[in-house]
Amino acid sequence: MEKEISQAVIRRMPRYYRYLGEMLEEGVERISSNELSSRMNVTASQIRQDLNNFGGFGQQGYGYNVKFLYEEIGKILGLNQKHNIIVVGAGNLGQALANYVKFEKLGFVIIALFDVNPALVGKEIRGIKIHMLDELEEFLKEHEVDIAALTMPKSKADAIANRLVDSGVHAIWNFAHVDLELTEDVVVENVHLSDSLMQLSYNIVKNQKEKEKDK
Amino acid sequence: MEKEISQAVIRRMPRYYRYLGEMLEEGVERISSNELSSRMNVTASQIRQDLNNFGGFGQQGYGYNVKFLYEEIGKILGLNQKHNIIVVGAGNLGQALANYVKFEKLGFVIIALFDVNPALVGKEIRGIKIHMLDELEEFLKEHEVDIAALTMPKSKADAIANRLVDSGVHAIWNFAHVDLELTEDVVVENVHLSDSLMQLSYNIVKNQKEKEKDK
């Protein structure tokens, strides 16, 4: 029986992956959990606990082999597979996503954008074609799509998410400010920018209060 | 002594705010924690616990007054103040942020963009002017800026964050894929899109494994 790993642990994994990638670039071959701890500003015990969820990877007295750990975390995160992405909503945000070269380096390849705006017919972003939304089902029949990014207004998001799921897309990267109602076998990852701004604003107020208290 | 409220609770607050706002629009005046629970798909006890951090707001046998709770959560999140934002990096993502009308409704007003690209001199996004980055300090002397959104490449993010802090900006909305090293009195909220994609990809792999097991 595999243990269920908490999403809190998973949320920390990309950060390990990023730091290990930077160390690899610097030519670091191995690192102790203490060194990794001070670099990443988390406790060594947290690091050990996190990595123990996946079987450990460290060796007593040696620490971690950077390249090995980097590759193993990459596998855990599914980065050893290529993922084809379509972006539904080719406005500014959709175009911004299509322009991120970085995603491709991680194996996430945007293969098409979709929109309802006829002014965008036939346009391309970095060589990636913008299709009209009524071509969606046809496109999904002919192409393997692993992830759909939704960057359209929230009023349309649920309907489009359902069309995507009906056509076999089981992972949604949702930028629309709504909780999608989908079946349990669909994986959804939300990026709610307004929520993130509100959290920032909460912490600004909290900071102001603390400063006033210190006076 | 005020109790320290965990960031996990704070992360859930914008969602409450969103649901209450939708109910207000629907004309709902009051709601029990059970009804709120089934709408939001979290347990009633979680809702009570979360709100108790701020003093409760509910009345036995009555439930919650939707308008009151909406406004109180708004205050907790600092939405009763206006926040001026500048966006540093006027590429696709920066322009996408400037085009979000929704932020303004929440009191977050983007007042300027900055970039190093001379091709963008004097351009405007939705009436918001793009300035050259060397005008940053001058601009910050003349305008009250509460939040700076960083949407430039990660190699430049730390240096610019420090310039911003030196000029009195104490809240950073960071889209650059790097952990900024700033003093403790600076509030940072990260939006790491690659990390979010990796979490999605982890859950895709996990789902695949579970499906294979069920076969």
mmCIF file with all atom_site columns, N, CA, C and O in Angstrom, chain B residues 5-56:
data_model
loop_
_atom_site.group_PDB
_atom_site.id
_atom_site.type_symbol
_atom_site.label_atom_id
_atom_site.label_alt_id
_atom_site.label_comp_id
_atom_site.label_asym_id
_atom_site.label_entity_id
_atom_site.label_seq_id
_atom_site.pdbx_PDB_ins_code
_atom_site.Cartn_x
_atom_site.Cartn_y
_atom_site.Cartn_z
_atom_site.occupancy
_atom_site.B_iso_or_equiv
_atom_site.pdbx_formal_charge
_atom_site.auth_seq_id
_atom_site.auth_comp_id
_atom_site.auth_asym_id
_atom_site.auth_atom_id
_atom_site.pdbx_PDB_model_num
ATOM 1   N N  . ILE B 1 5  ? -2.461  34.322 13.341 1.00 0.00 ? 5  ILE B N  1
ATOM 2   C CA . ILE B 1 5  ? -3.357  33.504 12.523 1.00 0.00 ? 5  ILE B CA 1
ATOM 3   C C  . ILE B 1 5  ? -2.554  32.853 11.406 1.00 0.00 ? 5  ILE B C  1
ATOM 4   O O  . ILE B 1 5  ? -1.755  33.510 10.746 1.00 0.00 ? 5  ILE B O  1
ATOM 5   N N  . SER B 1 6  ? -2.745  31.557 11.214 1.00 0.00 ? 6  SER B N  1
ATOM 6   C CA . SER B 1 6  ? -1.882  30.844 10.269 1.00 0.00 ? 6  SER B CA 1
ATOM 7   C C  . SER B 1 6  ? -2.180  31.259 8.830  1.00 0.00 ? 6  SER B C  1
ATOM 8   O O  . SER B 1 6  ? -3.298  31.631 8.482  1.00 0.00 ? 6  SER B O  1
ATOM 9   N N  . GLN B 1 7  ? -1.157  31.180 8.004  1.00 0.00 ? 7  GLN B N  1
ATOM 10  C CA . GLN B 1 7  ? -1.318  31.540 6.590  1.00 0.00 ? 7  GLN B CA 1
ATOM 11  C C  . GLN B 1 7  ? -2.279  30.580 5.883  1.00 0.00 ? 7  GLN B C  1
ATOM 12  O O  . GLN B 1 7  ? -2.887  30.938 4.887  1.00 0.00 ? 7  GLN B O  1
ATOM 13  N N  . ALA B 1 8  ? -2.416  29.374 6.428  1.00 0.00 ? 8  ALA B N  1
ATOM 14  C CA . ALA B 1 8  ? -3.375  28.434 5.836  1.00 0.00 ? 8  ALA B CA 1
ATOM 15  C C  . ALA B 1 8  ? -4.805  28.974 5.967  1.00 0.00 ? 8  ALA B C  1
ATOM 16  O O  . ALA B 1 8  ? -5.602  28.888 5.038  1.00 0.00 ? 8  ALA B O  1
ATOM 17  N N  . VAL B 1 9  ? -5.099  29.557 7.121  1.00 0.00 ? 9  VAL B N  1
ATOM 18  C CA . VAL B 1 9  ? -6.419  30.172 7.318  1.00 0.00 ? 9  VAL B CA 1
ATOM 19  C C  . VAL B 1 9  ? -6.584  31.361 6.369  1.00 0.00 ? 9  VAL B C  1
ATOM 20  O O  . VAL B 1 9  ? -7.606  31.503 5.692  1.00 0.00 ? 9  VAL B O  1
ATOM 21  N N  . ILE B 1 10 ? -5.543  32.181 6.302  1.00 0.00 ? 10 ILE B N  1
ATOM 22  C CA . ILE B 1 10 ? -5.593  33.371 5.444  1.00 0.00 ? 10 ILE B CA 1
ATOM 23  C C  . ILE B 1 10 ? -5.811  32.987 3.986  1.00 0.00 ? 10 ILE B C  1
ATOM 24  O O  . ILE B 1 10 ? -6.549  33.632 3.258  1.00 0.00 ? 10 ILE B O  1
ATOM 25  N N  . ARG B 1 11 ? -5.169  31.895 3.578  1.00 0.00 ? 11 ARG B N  1
ATOM 26  C CA . ARG B 1 11 ? -5.328  31.442 2.189  1.00 0.00 ? 11 ARG B CA 1
ATOM 27  C C  . ARG B 1 11 ? -6.774  31.090 1.884  1.00 0.00 ? 11 ARG B C  1
ATOM 28  O O  . ARG B 1 11 ? -7.194  31.141 0.736  1.00 0.00 ? 11 ARG B O  1
ATOM 29  N N  . ARG B 1 12 ? -7.524  30.669 2.892  1.00 0.00 ? 12 ARG B N  1
ATOM 30  C CA . ARG B 1 12 ? -8.926  30.304 2.638  1.00 0.00 ? 12 ARG B CA 1
ATOM 31  C C  . ARG B 1 12 ? -9.868  31.507 2.635  1.00 0.00 ? 12 ARG B C  1
ATOM 32  O O  . ARG B 1 12 ? -10.964 31.426 2.104  1.00 0.00 ? 12 ARG B O  1
ATOM 33  N N  . MET B 1 13 ? -9.445  32.605 3.220  1.00 0.00 ? 13 MET B N  1
ATOM 34  C CA . MET B 1 13 ? -10.326 33.771 3.360  1.00 0.00 ? 13 MET B CA 1
ATOM 35  C C  . MET B 1 13 ? -10.828 34.355 2.023  1.00 0.00 ? 13 MET B C  1
ATOM 36  O O  . MET B 1 13 ? -12.001 34.663 1.891  1.00 0.00 ? 13 MET B O  1
ATOM 37  N N  . PRO B 1 14 ? -9.943  34.506 1.019  1.00 0.00 ? 14 PRO B N  1
ATOM 38  C CA . PRO B 1 14 ? -10.437 35.052 -0.248 1.00 0.00 ? 14 PRO B CA 1
ATOM 39  C C  . PRO B 1 14 ? -11.555 34.204 -0.849 1.00 0.00 ? 14 PRO B C  1
ATOM 40  O O  . PRO B 1 14 ? -12.450 34.720 -1.513 1.00 0.00 ? 14 PRO B O  1
ATOM 41  N N  . ARG B 1 15 ? -11.513 32.909 -0.585 1.00 0.00 ? 15 ARG B N  1
ATOM 42  C CA . ARG B 1 15 ? -12.565 32.043 -1.116 1.00 0.00 ? 15 ARG B CA 1
ATOM 43  C C  . ARG B 1 15 ? -13.893 32.312 -0.407 1.00 0.00 ? 15 ARG B C  1
ATOM 44  O O  . ARG B 1 15 ? -14.941 32.362 -1.045 1.00 0.00 ? 15 ARG B O  1
ATOM 45  N N  . TYR B 1 16 ? -13.842 32.465 0.901  1.00 0.00 ? 16 TYR B N  1
ATOM 46  C CA . TYR B 1 16 ? -15.060 32.858 1.616  1.00 0.00 ? 16 TYR B CA 1
ATOM 47  C C  . TYR B 1 16 ? -15.603 34.166 1.031  1.00 0.00 ? 16 TYR B C  1
ATOM 48  O O  . TYR B 1 16 ? -16.792 34.309 0.779  1.00 0.00 ? 16 TYR B O  1
ATOM 49  N N  . TYR B 1 17 ? -14.705 35.105 0.846  1.00 0.00 ? 17 TYR B N  1
ATOM 50  C CA . TYR B 1 17 ? -15.088 36.425 0.351  1.00 0.00 ? 17 TYR B CA 1
ATOM 51  C C  . TYR B 1 17 ? -15.774 36.316 -1.019 1.00 0.00 ? 17 TYR B C  1
ATOM 52  O O  . TYR B 1 17 ? -16.792 36.945 -1.271 1.00 0.00 ? 17 TYR B O  1
ATOM 53  N N  . ARG B 1 18 ? -15.210 35.475 -1.862 1.00 0.00 ? 18 ARG B N  1
ATOM 54  C CA . ARG B 1 18 ? -15.790 35.275 -3.196 1.00 0.00 ? 18 ARG B CA 1
ATOM 55  C C  . ARG B 1 18 ? -17.190 34.661 -3.105 1.00 0.00 ? 18 ARG B C  1
ATOM 56  O O  . ARG B 1 18 ? -18.128 35.145 -3.749 1.00 0.00 ? 18 ARG B O  1
ATOM 57  N N  . TYR B 1 19 ? -17.352 33.600 -2.304 1.00 0.00 ? 19 TYR B N  1
ATOM 58  C CA . TYR B 1 19 ? -18.661 32.956 -2.196 1.00 0.00 ? 19 TYR B CA 1
ATOM 59  C C  . TYR B 1 19 ? -19.692 33.892 -1.585 1.00 0.00 ? 19 TYR B C  1
ATOM 60  O O  . TYR B 1 19 ? -20.839 33.942 -2.042 1.00 0.00 ? 19 TYR B O  1
ATOM 61  N N  . LEU B 1 20 ? -19.285 34.645 -0.559 1.00 0.00 ? 20 LEU B N  1
ATOM 62  C CA . LEU B 1 20 ? -20.228 35.568 0.063  1.00 0.00 ? 20 LEU B CA 1
ATOM 63  C C  . LEU B 1 20 ? -20.630 36.665 -0.914 1.00 0.00 ? 20 LEU B C  1
ATOM 64  O O  . LEU B 1 20 ? -21.798 37.064 -0.969 1.00 0.00 ? 20 LEU B O  1
ATOM 65  N N  . GLY B 1 21 ? -19.679 37.132 -1.709 1.00 0.00 ? 21 GLY B N  1
ATOM 66  C CA . GLY B 1 21 ? -19.983 38.136 -2.724 1.00 0.00 ? 21 GLY B CA 1
ATOM 67  C C  . GLY B 1 21 ? -21.004 37.618 -3.727 1.00 0.00 ? 21 GLY B C  1
ATOM 68  O O  . GLY B 1 21 ? -21.929 38.335 -4.124 1.00 0.00 ? 21 GLY B O  1
ATOM 69  N N  . GLU B 1 22 ? -20.840 36.351 -4.121 1.00 0.00 ? 22 GLU B N  1
ATOM 70  C CA . GLU B 1 22 ? -21.801 35.761 -5.072 1.00 0.00 ? 22 GLU B CA 1
ATOM 71  C C  . GLU B 1 22 ? -23.187 35.651 -4.439 1.00 0.00 ? 22 GLU B C  1
ATOM 72  O O  . GLU B 1 22 ? -24.202 35.900 -5.091 1.00 0.00 ? 22 GLU B O  1
ATOM 73  N N  . MET B 1 23 ? -23.231 35.274 -3.158 1.00 0.00 ? 23 MET B N  1
ATOM 74  C CA . MET B 1 23 ? -24.524 35.178 -2.473 1.00 0.00 ? 23 MET B CA 1
ATOM 75  C C  . MET B 1 23 ? -25.194 36.540 -2.360 1.00 0.00 ? 23 MET B C  1
ATOM 76  O O  . MET B 1 23 ? -26.397 36.662 -2.561 1.00 0.00 ? 23 MET B O  1
ATOM 77  N N  . LEU B 1 24 ? -24.402 37.552 -2.051 1.00 0.00 ? 24 LEU B N  1
ATOM 78  C CA . LEU B 1 24 ? -24.931 38.914 -1.984 1.00 0.00 ? 24 LEU B CA 1
ATOM 79  C C  . LEU B 1 24 ? -25.593 39.289 -3.307 1.00 0.00 ? 24 LEU B C  1
ATOM 80  O O  . LEU B 1 24 ? -26.690 39.837 -3.343 1.00 0.00 ? 24 LEU B O  1
ATOM 81  N N  . GLU B 1 25 ? -24.907 38.980 -4.397 1.00 0.00 ? 25 GLU B N  1
ATOM 82  C CA . GLU B 1 25 ? -25.461 39.268 -5.725 1.00 0.00 ? 25 GLU B CA 1
ATOM 83  C C  . GLU B 1 25 ? -26.760 38.517 -5.971 1.00 0.00 ? 25 GLU B C  1
ATOM 84  O O  . GLU B 1 25 ? -27.649 39.003 -6.655 1.00 0.00 ? 25 GLU B O  1
ATOM 85  N N  . GLU B 1 26 ? -26.852 37.316 -5.398 1.00 0.00 ? 26 GLU B N  1
ATOM 86  C CA . GLU B 1 26 ? -28.084 36.532 -5.549 1.00 0.00 ? 26 GLU B CA 1
ATOM 87  C C  . GLU B 1 26 ? -29.169 36.992 -4.594 1.00 0.00 ? 26 GLU B C  1
ATOM 88  O O  . GLU B 1 26 ? -30.292 36.476 -4.628 1.00 0.00 ? 26 GLU B O  1
ATOM 89  N N  . GLY B 1 27 ? -28.834 37.921 -3.704 1.00 0.00 ? 27 GLY B N  1
ATOM 90  C CA . GLY B 1 27 ? -29.831 38.429 -2.762 1.00 0.00 ? 27 GLY B CA 1
ATOM 91  C C  . GLY B 1 27 ? -29.998 37.597 -1.496 1.00 0.00 ? 27 GLY B C  1
ATOM 92  O O  . GLY B 1 27 ? -30.964 37.762 -0.758 1.00 0.00 ? 27 GLY B O  1
ATOM 93  N N  . VAL B 1 28 ? -29.048 36.677 -1.244 1.00 0.00 ? 28 VAL B N  1
ATOM 94  C CA . VAL B 1 28 ? -29.111 35.874 -0.017 1.00 0.00 ? 28 VAL B CA 1
ATOM 95  C C  . VAL B 1 28 ? -28.747 36.766 1.177  1.00 0.00 ? 28 VAL B C  1
ATOM 96  O O  . VAL B 1 28 ? -27.717 37.430 1.160  1.00 0.00 ? 28 VAL B O  1
ATOM 97  N N  . GLU B 1 29 ? -29.620 36.801 2.204  1.00 0.00 ? 29 GLU B N  1
ATOM 98  C CA . GLU B 1 29 ? -29.354 37.685 3.345  1.00 0.00 ? 29 GLU B CA 1
ATOM 99  C C  . GLU B 1 29 ? -28.649 36.988 4.493  1.00 0.00 ? 29 GLU B C  1
ATOM 100 O O  . GLU B 1 29 ? -27.818 37.562 5.171  1.00 0.00 ? 29 GLU B O  1
ATOM 101 N N  . ARG B 1 30 ? -29.053 35.726 4.735  1.00 0.00 ? 30 ARG B N  1
ATOM 102 C CA . ARG B 1 30 ? -28.330 35.016 5.786  1.00 0.00 ? 30 ARG B CA 1
ATOM 103 C C  . ARG B 1 30 ? -28.145 33.554 5.400  1.00 0.00 ? 30 ARG B C  1
ATOM 104 O O  . ARG B 1 30 ? -28.881 33.028 4.556  1.00 0.00 ? 30 ARG B O  1
ATOM 105 N N  . ILE B 1 31 ? -27.163 32.938 6.026  1.00 0.00 ? 31 ILE B N  1
ATOM 106 C CA . ILE B 1 31 ? -26.844 31.563 5.664  1.00 0.00 ? 31 ILE B CA 1
ATOM 107 C C  . ILE B 1 31 ? -26.314 30.831 6.897  1.00 0.00 ? 31 ILE B C  1
ATOM 108 O O  . ILE B 1 31 ? -25.589 31.403 7.709  1.00 0.00 ? 31 ILE B O  1
ATOM 109 N N  . SER B 1 32 ? -26.717 29.585 7.042  1.00 0.00 ? 32 SER B N  1
ATOM 110 C CA . SER B 1 32 ? -26.210 28.784 8.159  1.00 0.00 ? 32 SER B CA 1
ATOM 111 C C  . SER B 1 32 ? -24.833 28.250 7.794  1.00 0.00 ? 32 SER B C  1
ATOM 112 O O  . SER B 1 32 ? -24.478 28.181 6.611  1.00 0.00 ? 32 SER B O  1
ATOM 113 N N  . SER B 1 33 ? -24.062 27.862 8.789  1.00 0.00 ? 33 SER B N  1
ATOM 114 C CA . SER B 1 33 ? -22.736 27.320 8.452  1.00 0.00 ? 33 SER B CA 1
ATOM 115 C C  . SER B 1 33 ? -22.889 26.007 7.686  1.00 0.00 ? 33 SER B C  1
ATOM 116 O O  . SER B 1 33 ? -22.046 25.668 6.866  1.00 0.00 ? 33 SER B O  1
ATOM 117 N N  . ASN B 1 34 ? -23.995 25.289 7.911  1.00 0.00 ? 34 ASN B N  1
ATOM 118 C CA . ASN B 1 34 ? -24.214 24.066 7.133  1.00 0.00 ? 34 ASN B CA 1
ATOM 119 C C  . ASN B 1 34 ? -24.458 24.341 5.650  1.00 0.00 ? 34 ASN B C  1
ATOM 120 O O  . ASN B 1 34 ? -23.925 23.653 4.783  1.00 0.00 ? 34 ASN B O  1
ATOM 121 N N  . GLU B 1 35 ? -25.284 25.364 5.383  1.00 0.00 ? 35 GLU B N  1
ATOM 122 C CA . GLU B 1 35 ? -25.528 25.708 3.975  1.00 0.00 ? 35 GLU B CA 1
ATOM 123 C C  . GLU B 1 35 ? -24.240 26.207 3.306  1.00 0.00 ? 35 GLU B C  1
ATOM 124 O O  . GLU B 1 35 ? -23.909 25.840 2.187  1.00 0.00 ? 35 GLU B O  1
ATOM 125 N N  . LEU B 1 36 ? -23.538 27.074 4.037  1.00 0.00 ? 36 LEU B N  1
ATOM 126 C CA . LEU B 1 36 ? -22.280 27.604 3.511  1.00 0.00 ? 36 LEU B CA 1
ATOM 127 C C  . LEU B 1 36 ? -21.307 26.454 3.239  1.00 0.00 ? 36 LEU B C  1
ATOM 128 O O  . LEU B 1 36 ? -20.638 26.409 2.207  1.00 0.00 ? 36 LEU B O  1
ATOM 129 N N  . SER B 1 37 ? -21.311 25.510 4.169  1.00 0.00 ? 37 SER B N  1
ATOM 130 C CA . SER B 1 37 ? -20.464 24.329 4.054  1.00 0.00 ? 37 SER B CA 1
ATOM 131 C C  . SER B 1 37 ? -20.740 23.549 2.773  1.00 0.00 ? 37 SER B C  1
ATOM 132 O O  . SER B 1 37 ? -19.828 23.155 2.045  1.00 0.00 ? 37 SER B O  1
ATOM 133 N N  . SER B 1 38 ? -22.034 23.327 2.464  1.00 0.00 ? 38 SER B N  1
ATOM 134 C CA . SER B 1 38 ? -22.316 22.500 1.291  1.00 0.00 ? 38 SER B CA 1
ATOM 135 C C  . SER B 1 38 ? -22.040 23.285 0.004  1.00 0.00 ? 38 SER B C  1
ATOM 136 O O  . SER B 1 38 ? -21.583 22.730 -0.988 1.00 0.00 ? 38 SER B O  1
ATOM 137 N N  . ARG B 1 39 ? -22.255 24.597 0.028  1.00 0.00 ? 39 ARG B N  1
ATOM 138 C CA . ARG B 1 39 ? -21.918 25.416 -1.134 1.00 0.00 ? 39 ARG B CA 1
ATOM 139 C C  . ARG B 1 39 ? -20.427 25.394 -1.431 1.00 0.00 ? 39 ARG B C  1
ATOM 140 O O  . ARG B 1 39 ? -20.000 25.317 -2.570 1.00 0.00 ? 39 ARG B O  1
ATOM 141 N N  . MET B 1 40 ? -19.635 25.534 -0.355 1.00 0.00 ? 40 MET B N  1
ATOM 142 C CA . MET B 1 40 ? -18.200 25.709 -0.540 1.00 0.00 ? 40 MET B CA 1
ATOM 143 C C  . MET B 1 40 ? -17.428 24.402 -0.520 1.00 0.00 ? 40 MET B C  1
ATOM 144 O O  . MET B 1 40 ? -16.221 24.371 -0.772 1.00 0.00 ? 40 MET B O  1
ATOM 145 N N  . ASN B 1 41 ? -18.170 23.317 -0.185 1.00 0.00 ? 41 ASN B N  1
ATOM 146 C CA . ASN B 1 41 ? -17.520 22.016 -0.159 1.00 0.00 ? 41 ASN B CA 1
ATOM 147 C C  . ASN B 1 41 ? -16.376 21.940 0.859  1.00 0.00 ? 41 ASN B C  1
ATOM 148 O O  . ASN B 1 41 ? -15.330 21.364 0.603  1.00 0.00 ? 41 ASN B O  1
ATOM 149 N N  . VAL B 1 42 ? -16.583 22.566 2.010  1.00 0.00 ? 42 VAL B N  1
ATOM 150 C CA . VAL B 1 42 ? -15.703 22.371 3.170  1.00 0.00 ? 42 VAL B CA 1
ATOM 151 C C  . VAL B 1 42 ? -16.615 22.067 4.360  1.00 0.00 ? 42 VAL B C  1
ATOM 152 O O  . VAL B 1 42 ? -17.805 22.359 4.329  1.00 0.00 ? 42 VAL B O  1
ATOM 153 N N  . THR B 1 43 ? -16.075 21.479 5.410  1.00 0.00 ? 43 THR B N  1
ATOM 154 C CA . THR B 1 43 ? -16.930 21.109 6.537  1.00 0.00 ? 43 THR B CA 1
ATOM 155 C C  . THR B 1 43 ? -17.377 22.352 7.311  1.00 0.00 ? 43 THR B C  1
ATOM 156 O O  . THR B 1 43 ? -16.687 23.369 7.340  1.00 0.00 ? 43 THR B O  1
ATOM 157 N N  . ALA B 1 44 ? -18.577 22.235 7.915  1.00 0.00 ? 44 ALA B N  1
ATOM 158 C CA . ALA B 1 44 ? -19.114 23.341 8.717  1.00 0.00 ? 44 ALA B CA 1
ATOM 159 C C  . ALA B 1 44 ? -18.178 23.643 9.884  1.00 0.00 ? 44 ALA B C  1
ATOM 160 O O  . ALA B 1 44 ? -18.033 24.798 10.296 1.00 0.00 ? 44 ALA B O  1
ATOM 161 N N  . SER B 1 45 ? -17.528 22.598 10.395 1.00 0.00 ? 45 SER B N  1
ATOM 162 C CA . SER B 1 45 ? -16.661 22.836 11.550 1.00 0.00 ? 45 SER B CA 1
ATOM 163 C C  . SER B 1 45 ? -15.410 23.617 11.125 1.00 0.00 ? 45 SER B C  1
ATOM 164 O O  . SER B 1 45 ? -14.904 24.466 11.847 1.00 0.00 ? 45 SER B O  1
ATOM 165 N N  . GLN B 1 46 ? -14.936 23.336 9.907  1.00 0.00 ? 46 GLN B N  1
ATOM 166 C CA . GLN B 1 46 ? -13.810 24.112 9.370  1.00 0.00 ? 46 GLN B CA 1
ATOM 167 C C  . GLN B 1 46 ? -14.185 25.594 9.247  1.00 0.00 ? 46 GLN B C  1
ATOM 168 O O  . GLN B 1 46 ? -13.413 26.481 9.603  1.00 0.00 ? 46 GLN B O  1
ATOM 169 N N  . ILE B 1 47 ? -15.384 25.845 8.735  1.00 0.00 ? 47 ILE B N  1
ATOM 170 C CA . ILE B 1 47 ? -15.843 27.227 8.583  1.00 0.00 ? 47 ILE B CA 1
ATOM 171 C C  . ILE B 1 47 ? -15.893 27.926 9.945  1.00 0.00 ? 47 ILE B C  1
ATOM 172 O O  . ILE B 1 47 ? -15.385 29.034 10.109 1.00 0.00 ? 47 ILE B O  1
ATOM 173 N N  . ARG B 1 48 ? -16.500 27.233 10.920 1.00 0.00 ? 48 ARG B N  1
ATOM 174 C CA . ARG B 1 48 ? -16.601 27.837 12.249 1.00 0.00 ? 48 ARG B CA 1
ATOM 175 C C  . ARG B 1 48 ? -15.210 28.108 12.829 1.00 0.00 ? 48 ARG B C  1
ATOM 176 O O  . ARG B 1 48 ? -14.941 29.179 13.358 1.00 0.00 ? 48 ARG B O  1
ATOM 177 N N  . GLN B 1 49 ? -14.326 27.128 12.698 1.00 0.00 ? 49 GLN B N  1
ATOM 178 C CA . GLN B 1 49 ? -12.952 27.307 13.194 1.00 0.00 ? 49 GLN B CA 1
ATOM 179 C C  . GLN B 1 49 ? -12.249 28.478 12.521 1.00 0.00 ? 49 GLN B C  1
ATOM 180 O O  . GLN B 1 49 ? -11.621 29.305 13.167 1.00 0.00 ? 49 GLN B O  1
ATOM 181 N N  . ASP B 1 50 ? -12.366 28.523 11.189 1.00 0.00 ? 50 ASP B N  1
ATOM 182 C CA . ASP B 1 50 ? -11.699 29.599 10.439 1.00 0.00 ? 50 ASP B CA 1
ATOM 183 C C  . ASP B 1 50 ? -12.193 30.957 10.908 1.00 0.00 ? 50 ASP B C  1
ATOM 184 O O  . ASP B 1 50 ? -11.406 31.857 11.201 1.00 0.00 ? 50 ASP B O  1
ATOM 185 N N  . LEU B 1 51 ? -13.513 31.100 10.992 1.00 0.00 ? 51 LEU B N  1
ATOM 186 C CA . LEU B 1 51 ? -14.074 32.409 11.318 1.00 0.00 ? 51 LEU B CA 1
ATOM 187 C C  . LEU B 1 51 ? -13.864 32.762 12.788 1.00 0.00 ? 51 LEU B C  1
ATOM 188 O O  . LEU B 1 51 ? -13.758 33.942 13.133 1.00 0.00 ? 51 LEU B O  1
ATOM 189 N N  . ASN B 1 52 ? -13.768 31.744 13.635 1.00 0.00 ? 52 ASN B N  1
ATOM 190 C CA . ASN B 1 52 ? -13.515 32.007 15.050 1.00 0.00 ? 52 ASN B CA 1
ATOM 191 C C  . ASN B 1 52 ? -12.162 32.681 15.285 1.00 0.00 ? 52 ASN B C  1
ATOM 192 O O  . ASN B 1 52 ? -11.973 33.371 16.276 1.00 0.00 ? 52 ASN B O  1
ATOM 193 N N  . ASN B 1 53 ? -11.233 32.486 14.349 1.00 0.00 ? 53 ASN B N  1
ATOM 194 C CA . ASN B 1 53 ? -9.949  33.170 14.449 1.00 0.00 ? 53 ASN B CA 1
ATOM 195 C C  . ASN B 1 53 ? -10.112 34.684 14.502 1.00 0.00 ? 53 ASN B C  1
ATOM 196 O O  . ASN B 1 53 ? -9.256  35.397 14.999 1.00 0.00 ? 53 ASN B O  1
ATOM 197 N N  . PHE B 1 54 ? -11.205 35.156 13.929 1.00 0.00 ? 54 PHE B N  1
ATOM 198 C CA . PHE B 1 54 ? -11.416 36.605 13.848 1.00 0.00 ? 54 PHE B CA 1
ATOM 199 C C  . PHE B 1 54 ? -12.551 37.054 14.760 1.00 0.00 ? 54 PHE B C  1
ATOM 200 O O  . PHE B 1 54 ? -13.011 38.182 14.680 1.00 0.00 ? 54 PHE B O  1
ATOM 201 N N  . GLY B 1 55 ? -13.061 36.149 15.557 1.00 0.00 ? 55 GLY B N  1
ATOM 202 C CA . GLY B 1 55 ? -14.084 36.543 16.525 1.00 0.00 ? 55 GLY B CA 1
ATOM 203 C C  . GLY B 1 55 ? -15.447 35.931 16.265 1.00 0.00 ? 55 GLY B C  1
ATOM 204 O O  . GLY B 1 55 ? -16.399 36.185 16.996 1.00 0.00 ? 55 GLY B O  1
ATOM 205 N N  . GLY B 1 56 ? -15.587 35.150 15.212 1.00 0.00 ? 56 GLY B N  1
ATOM 206 C CA . GLY B 1 56 ? -16.808 34.381 15.033 1.00 0.00 ? 56 GLY B CA 1
ATOM 207 C C  . GLY B 1 56 ? -17.778 34.898 13.991 1.00 0.00 ? 56 GLY B C  1
ATOM 208 O O  . GLY B 1 56 ? -17.915 34.314 12.947 1.00 0.00 ? 56 GLY B O  1
#
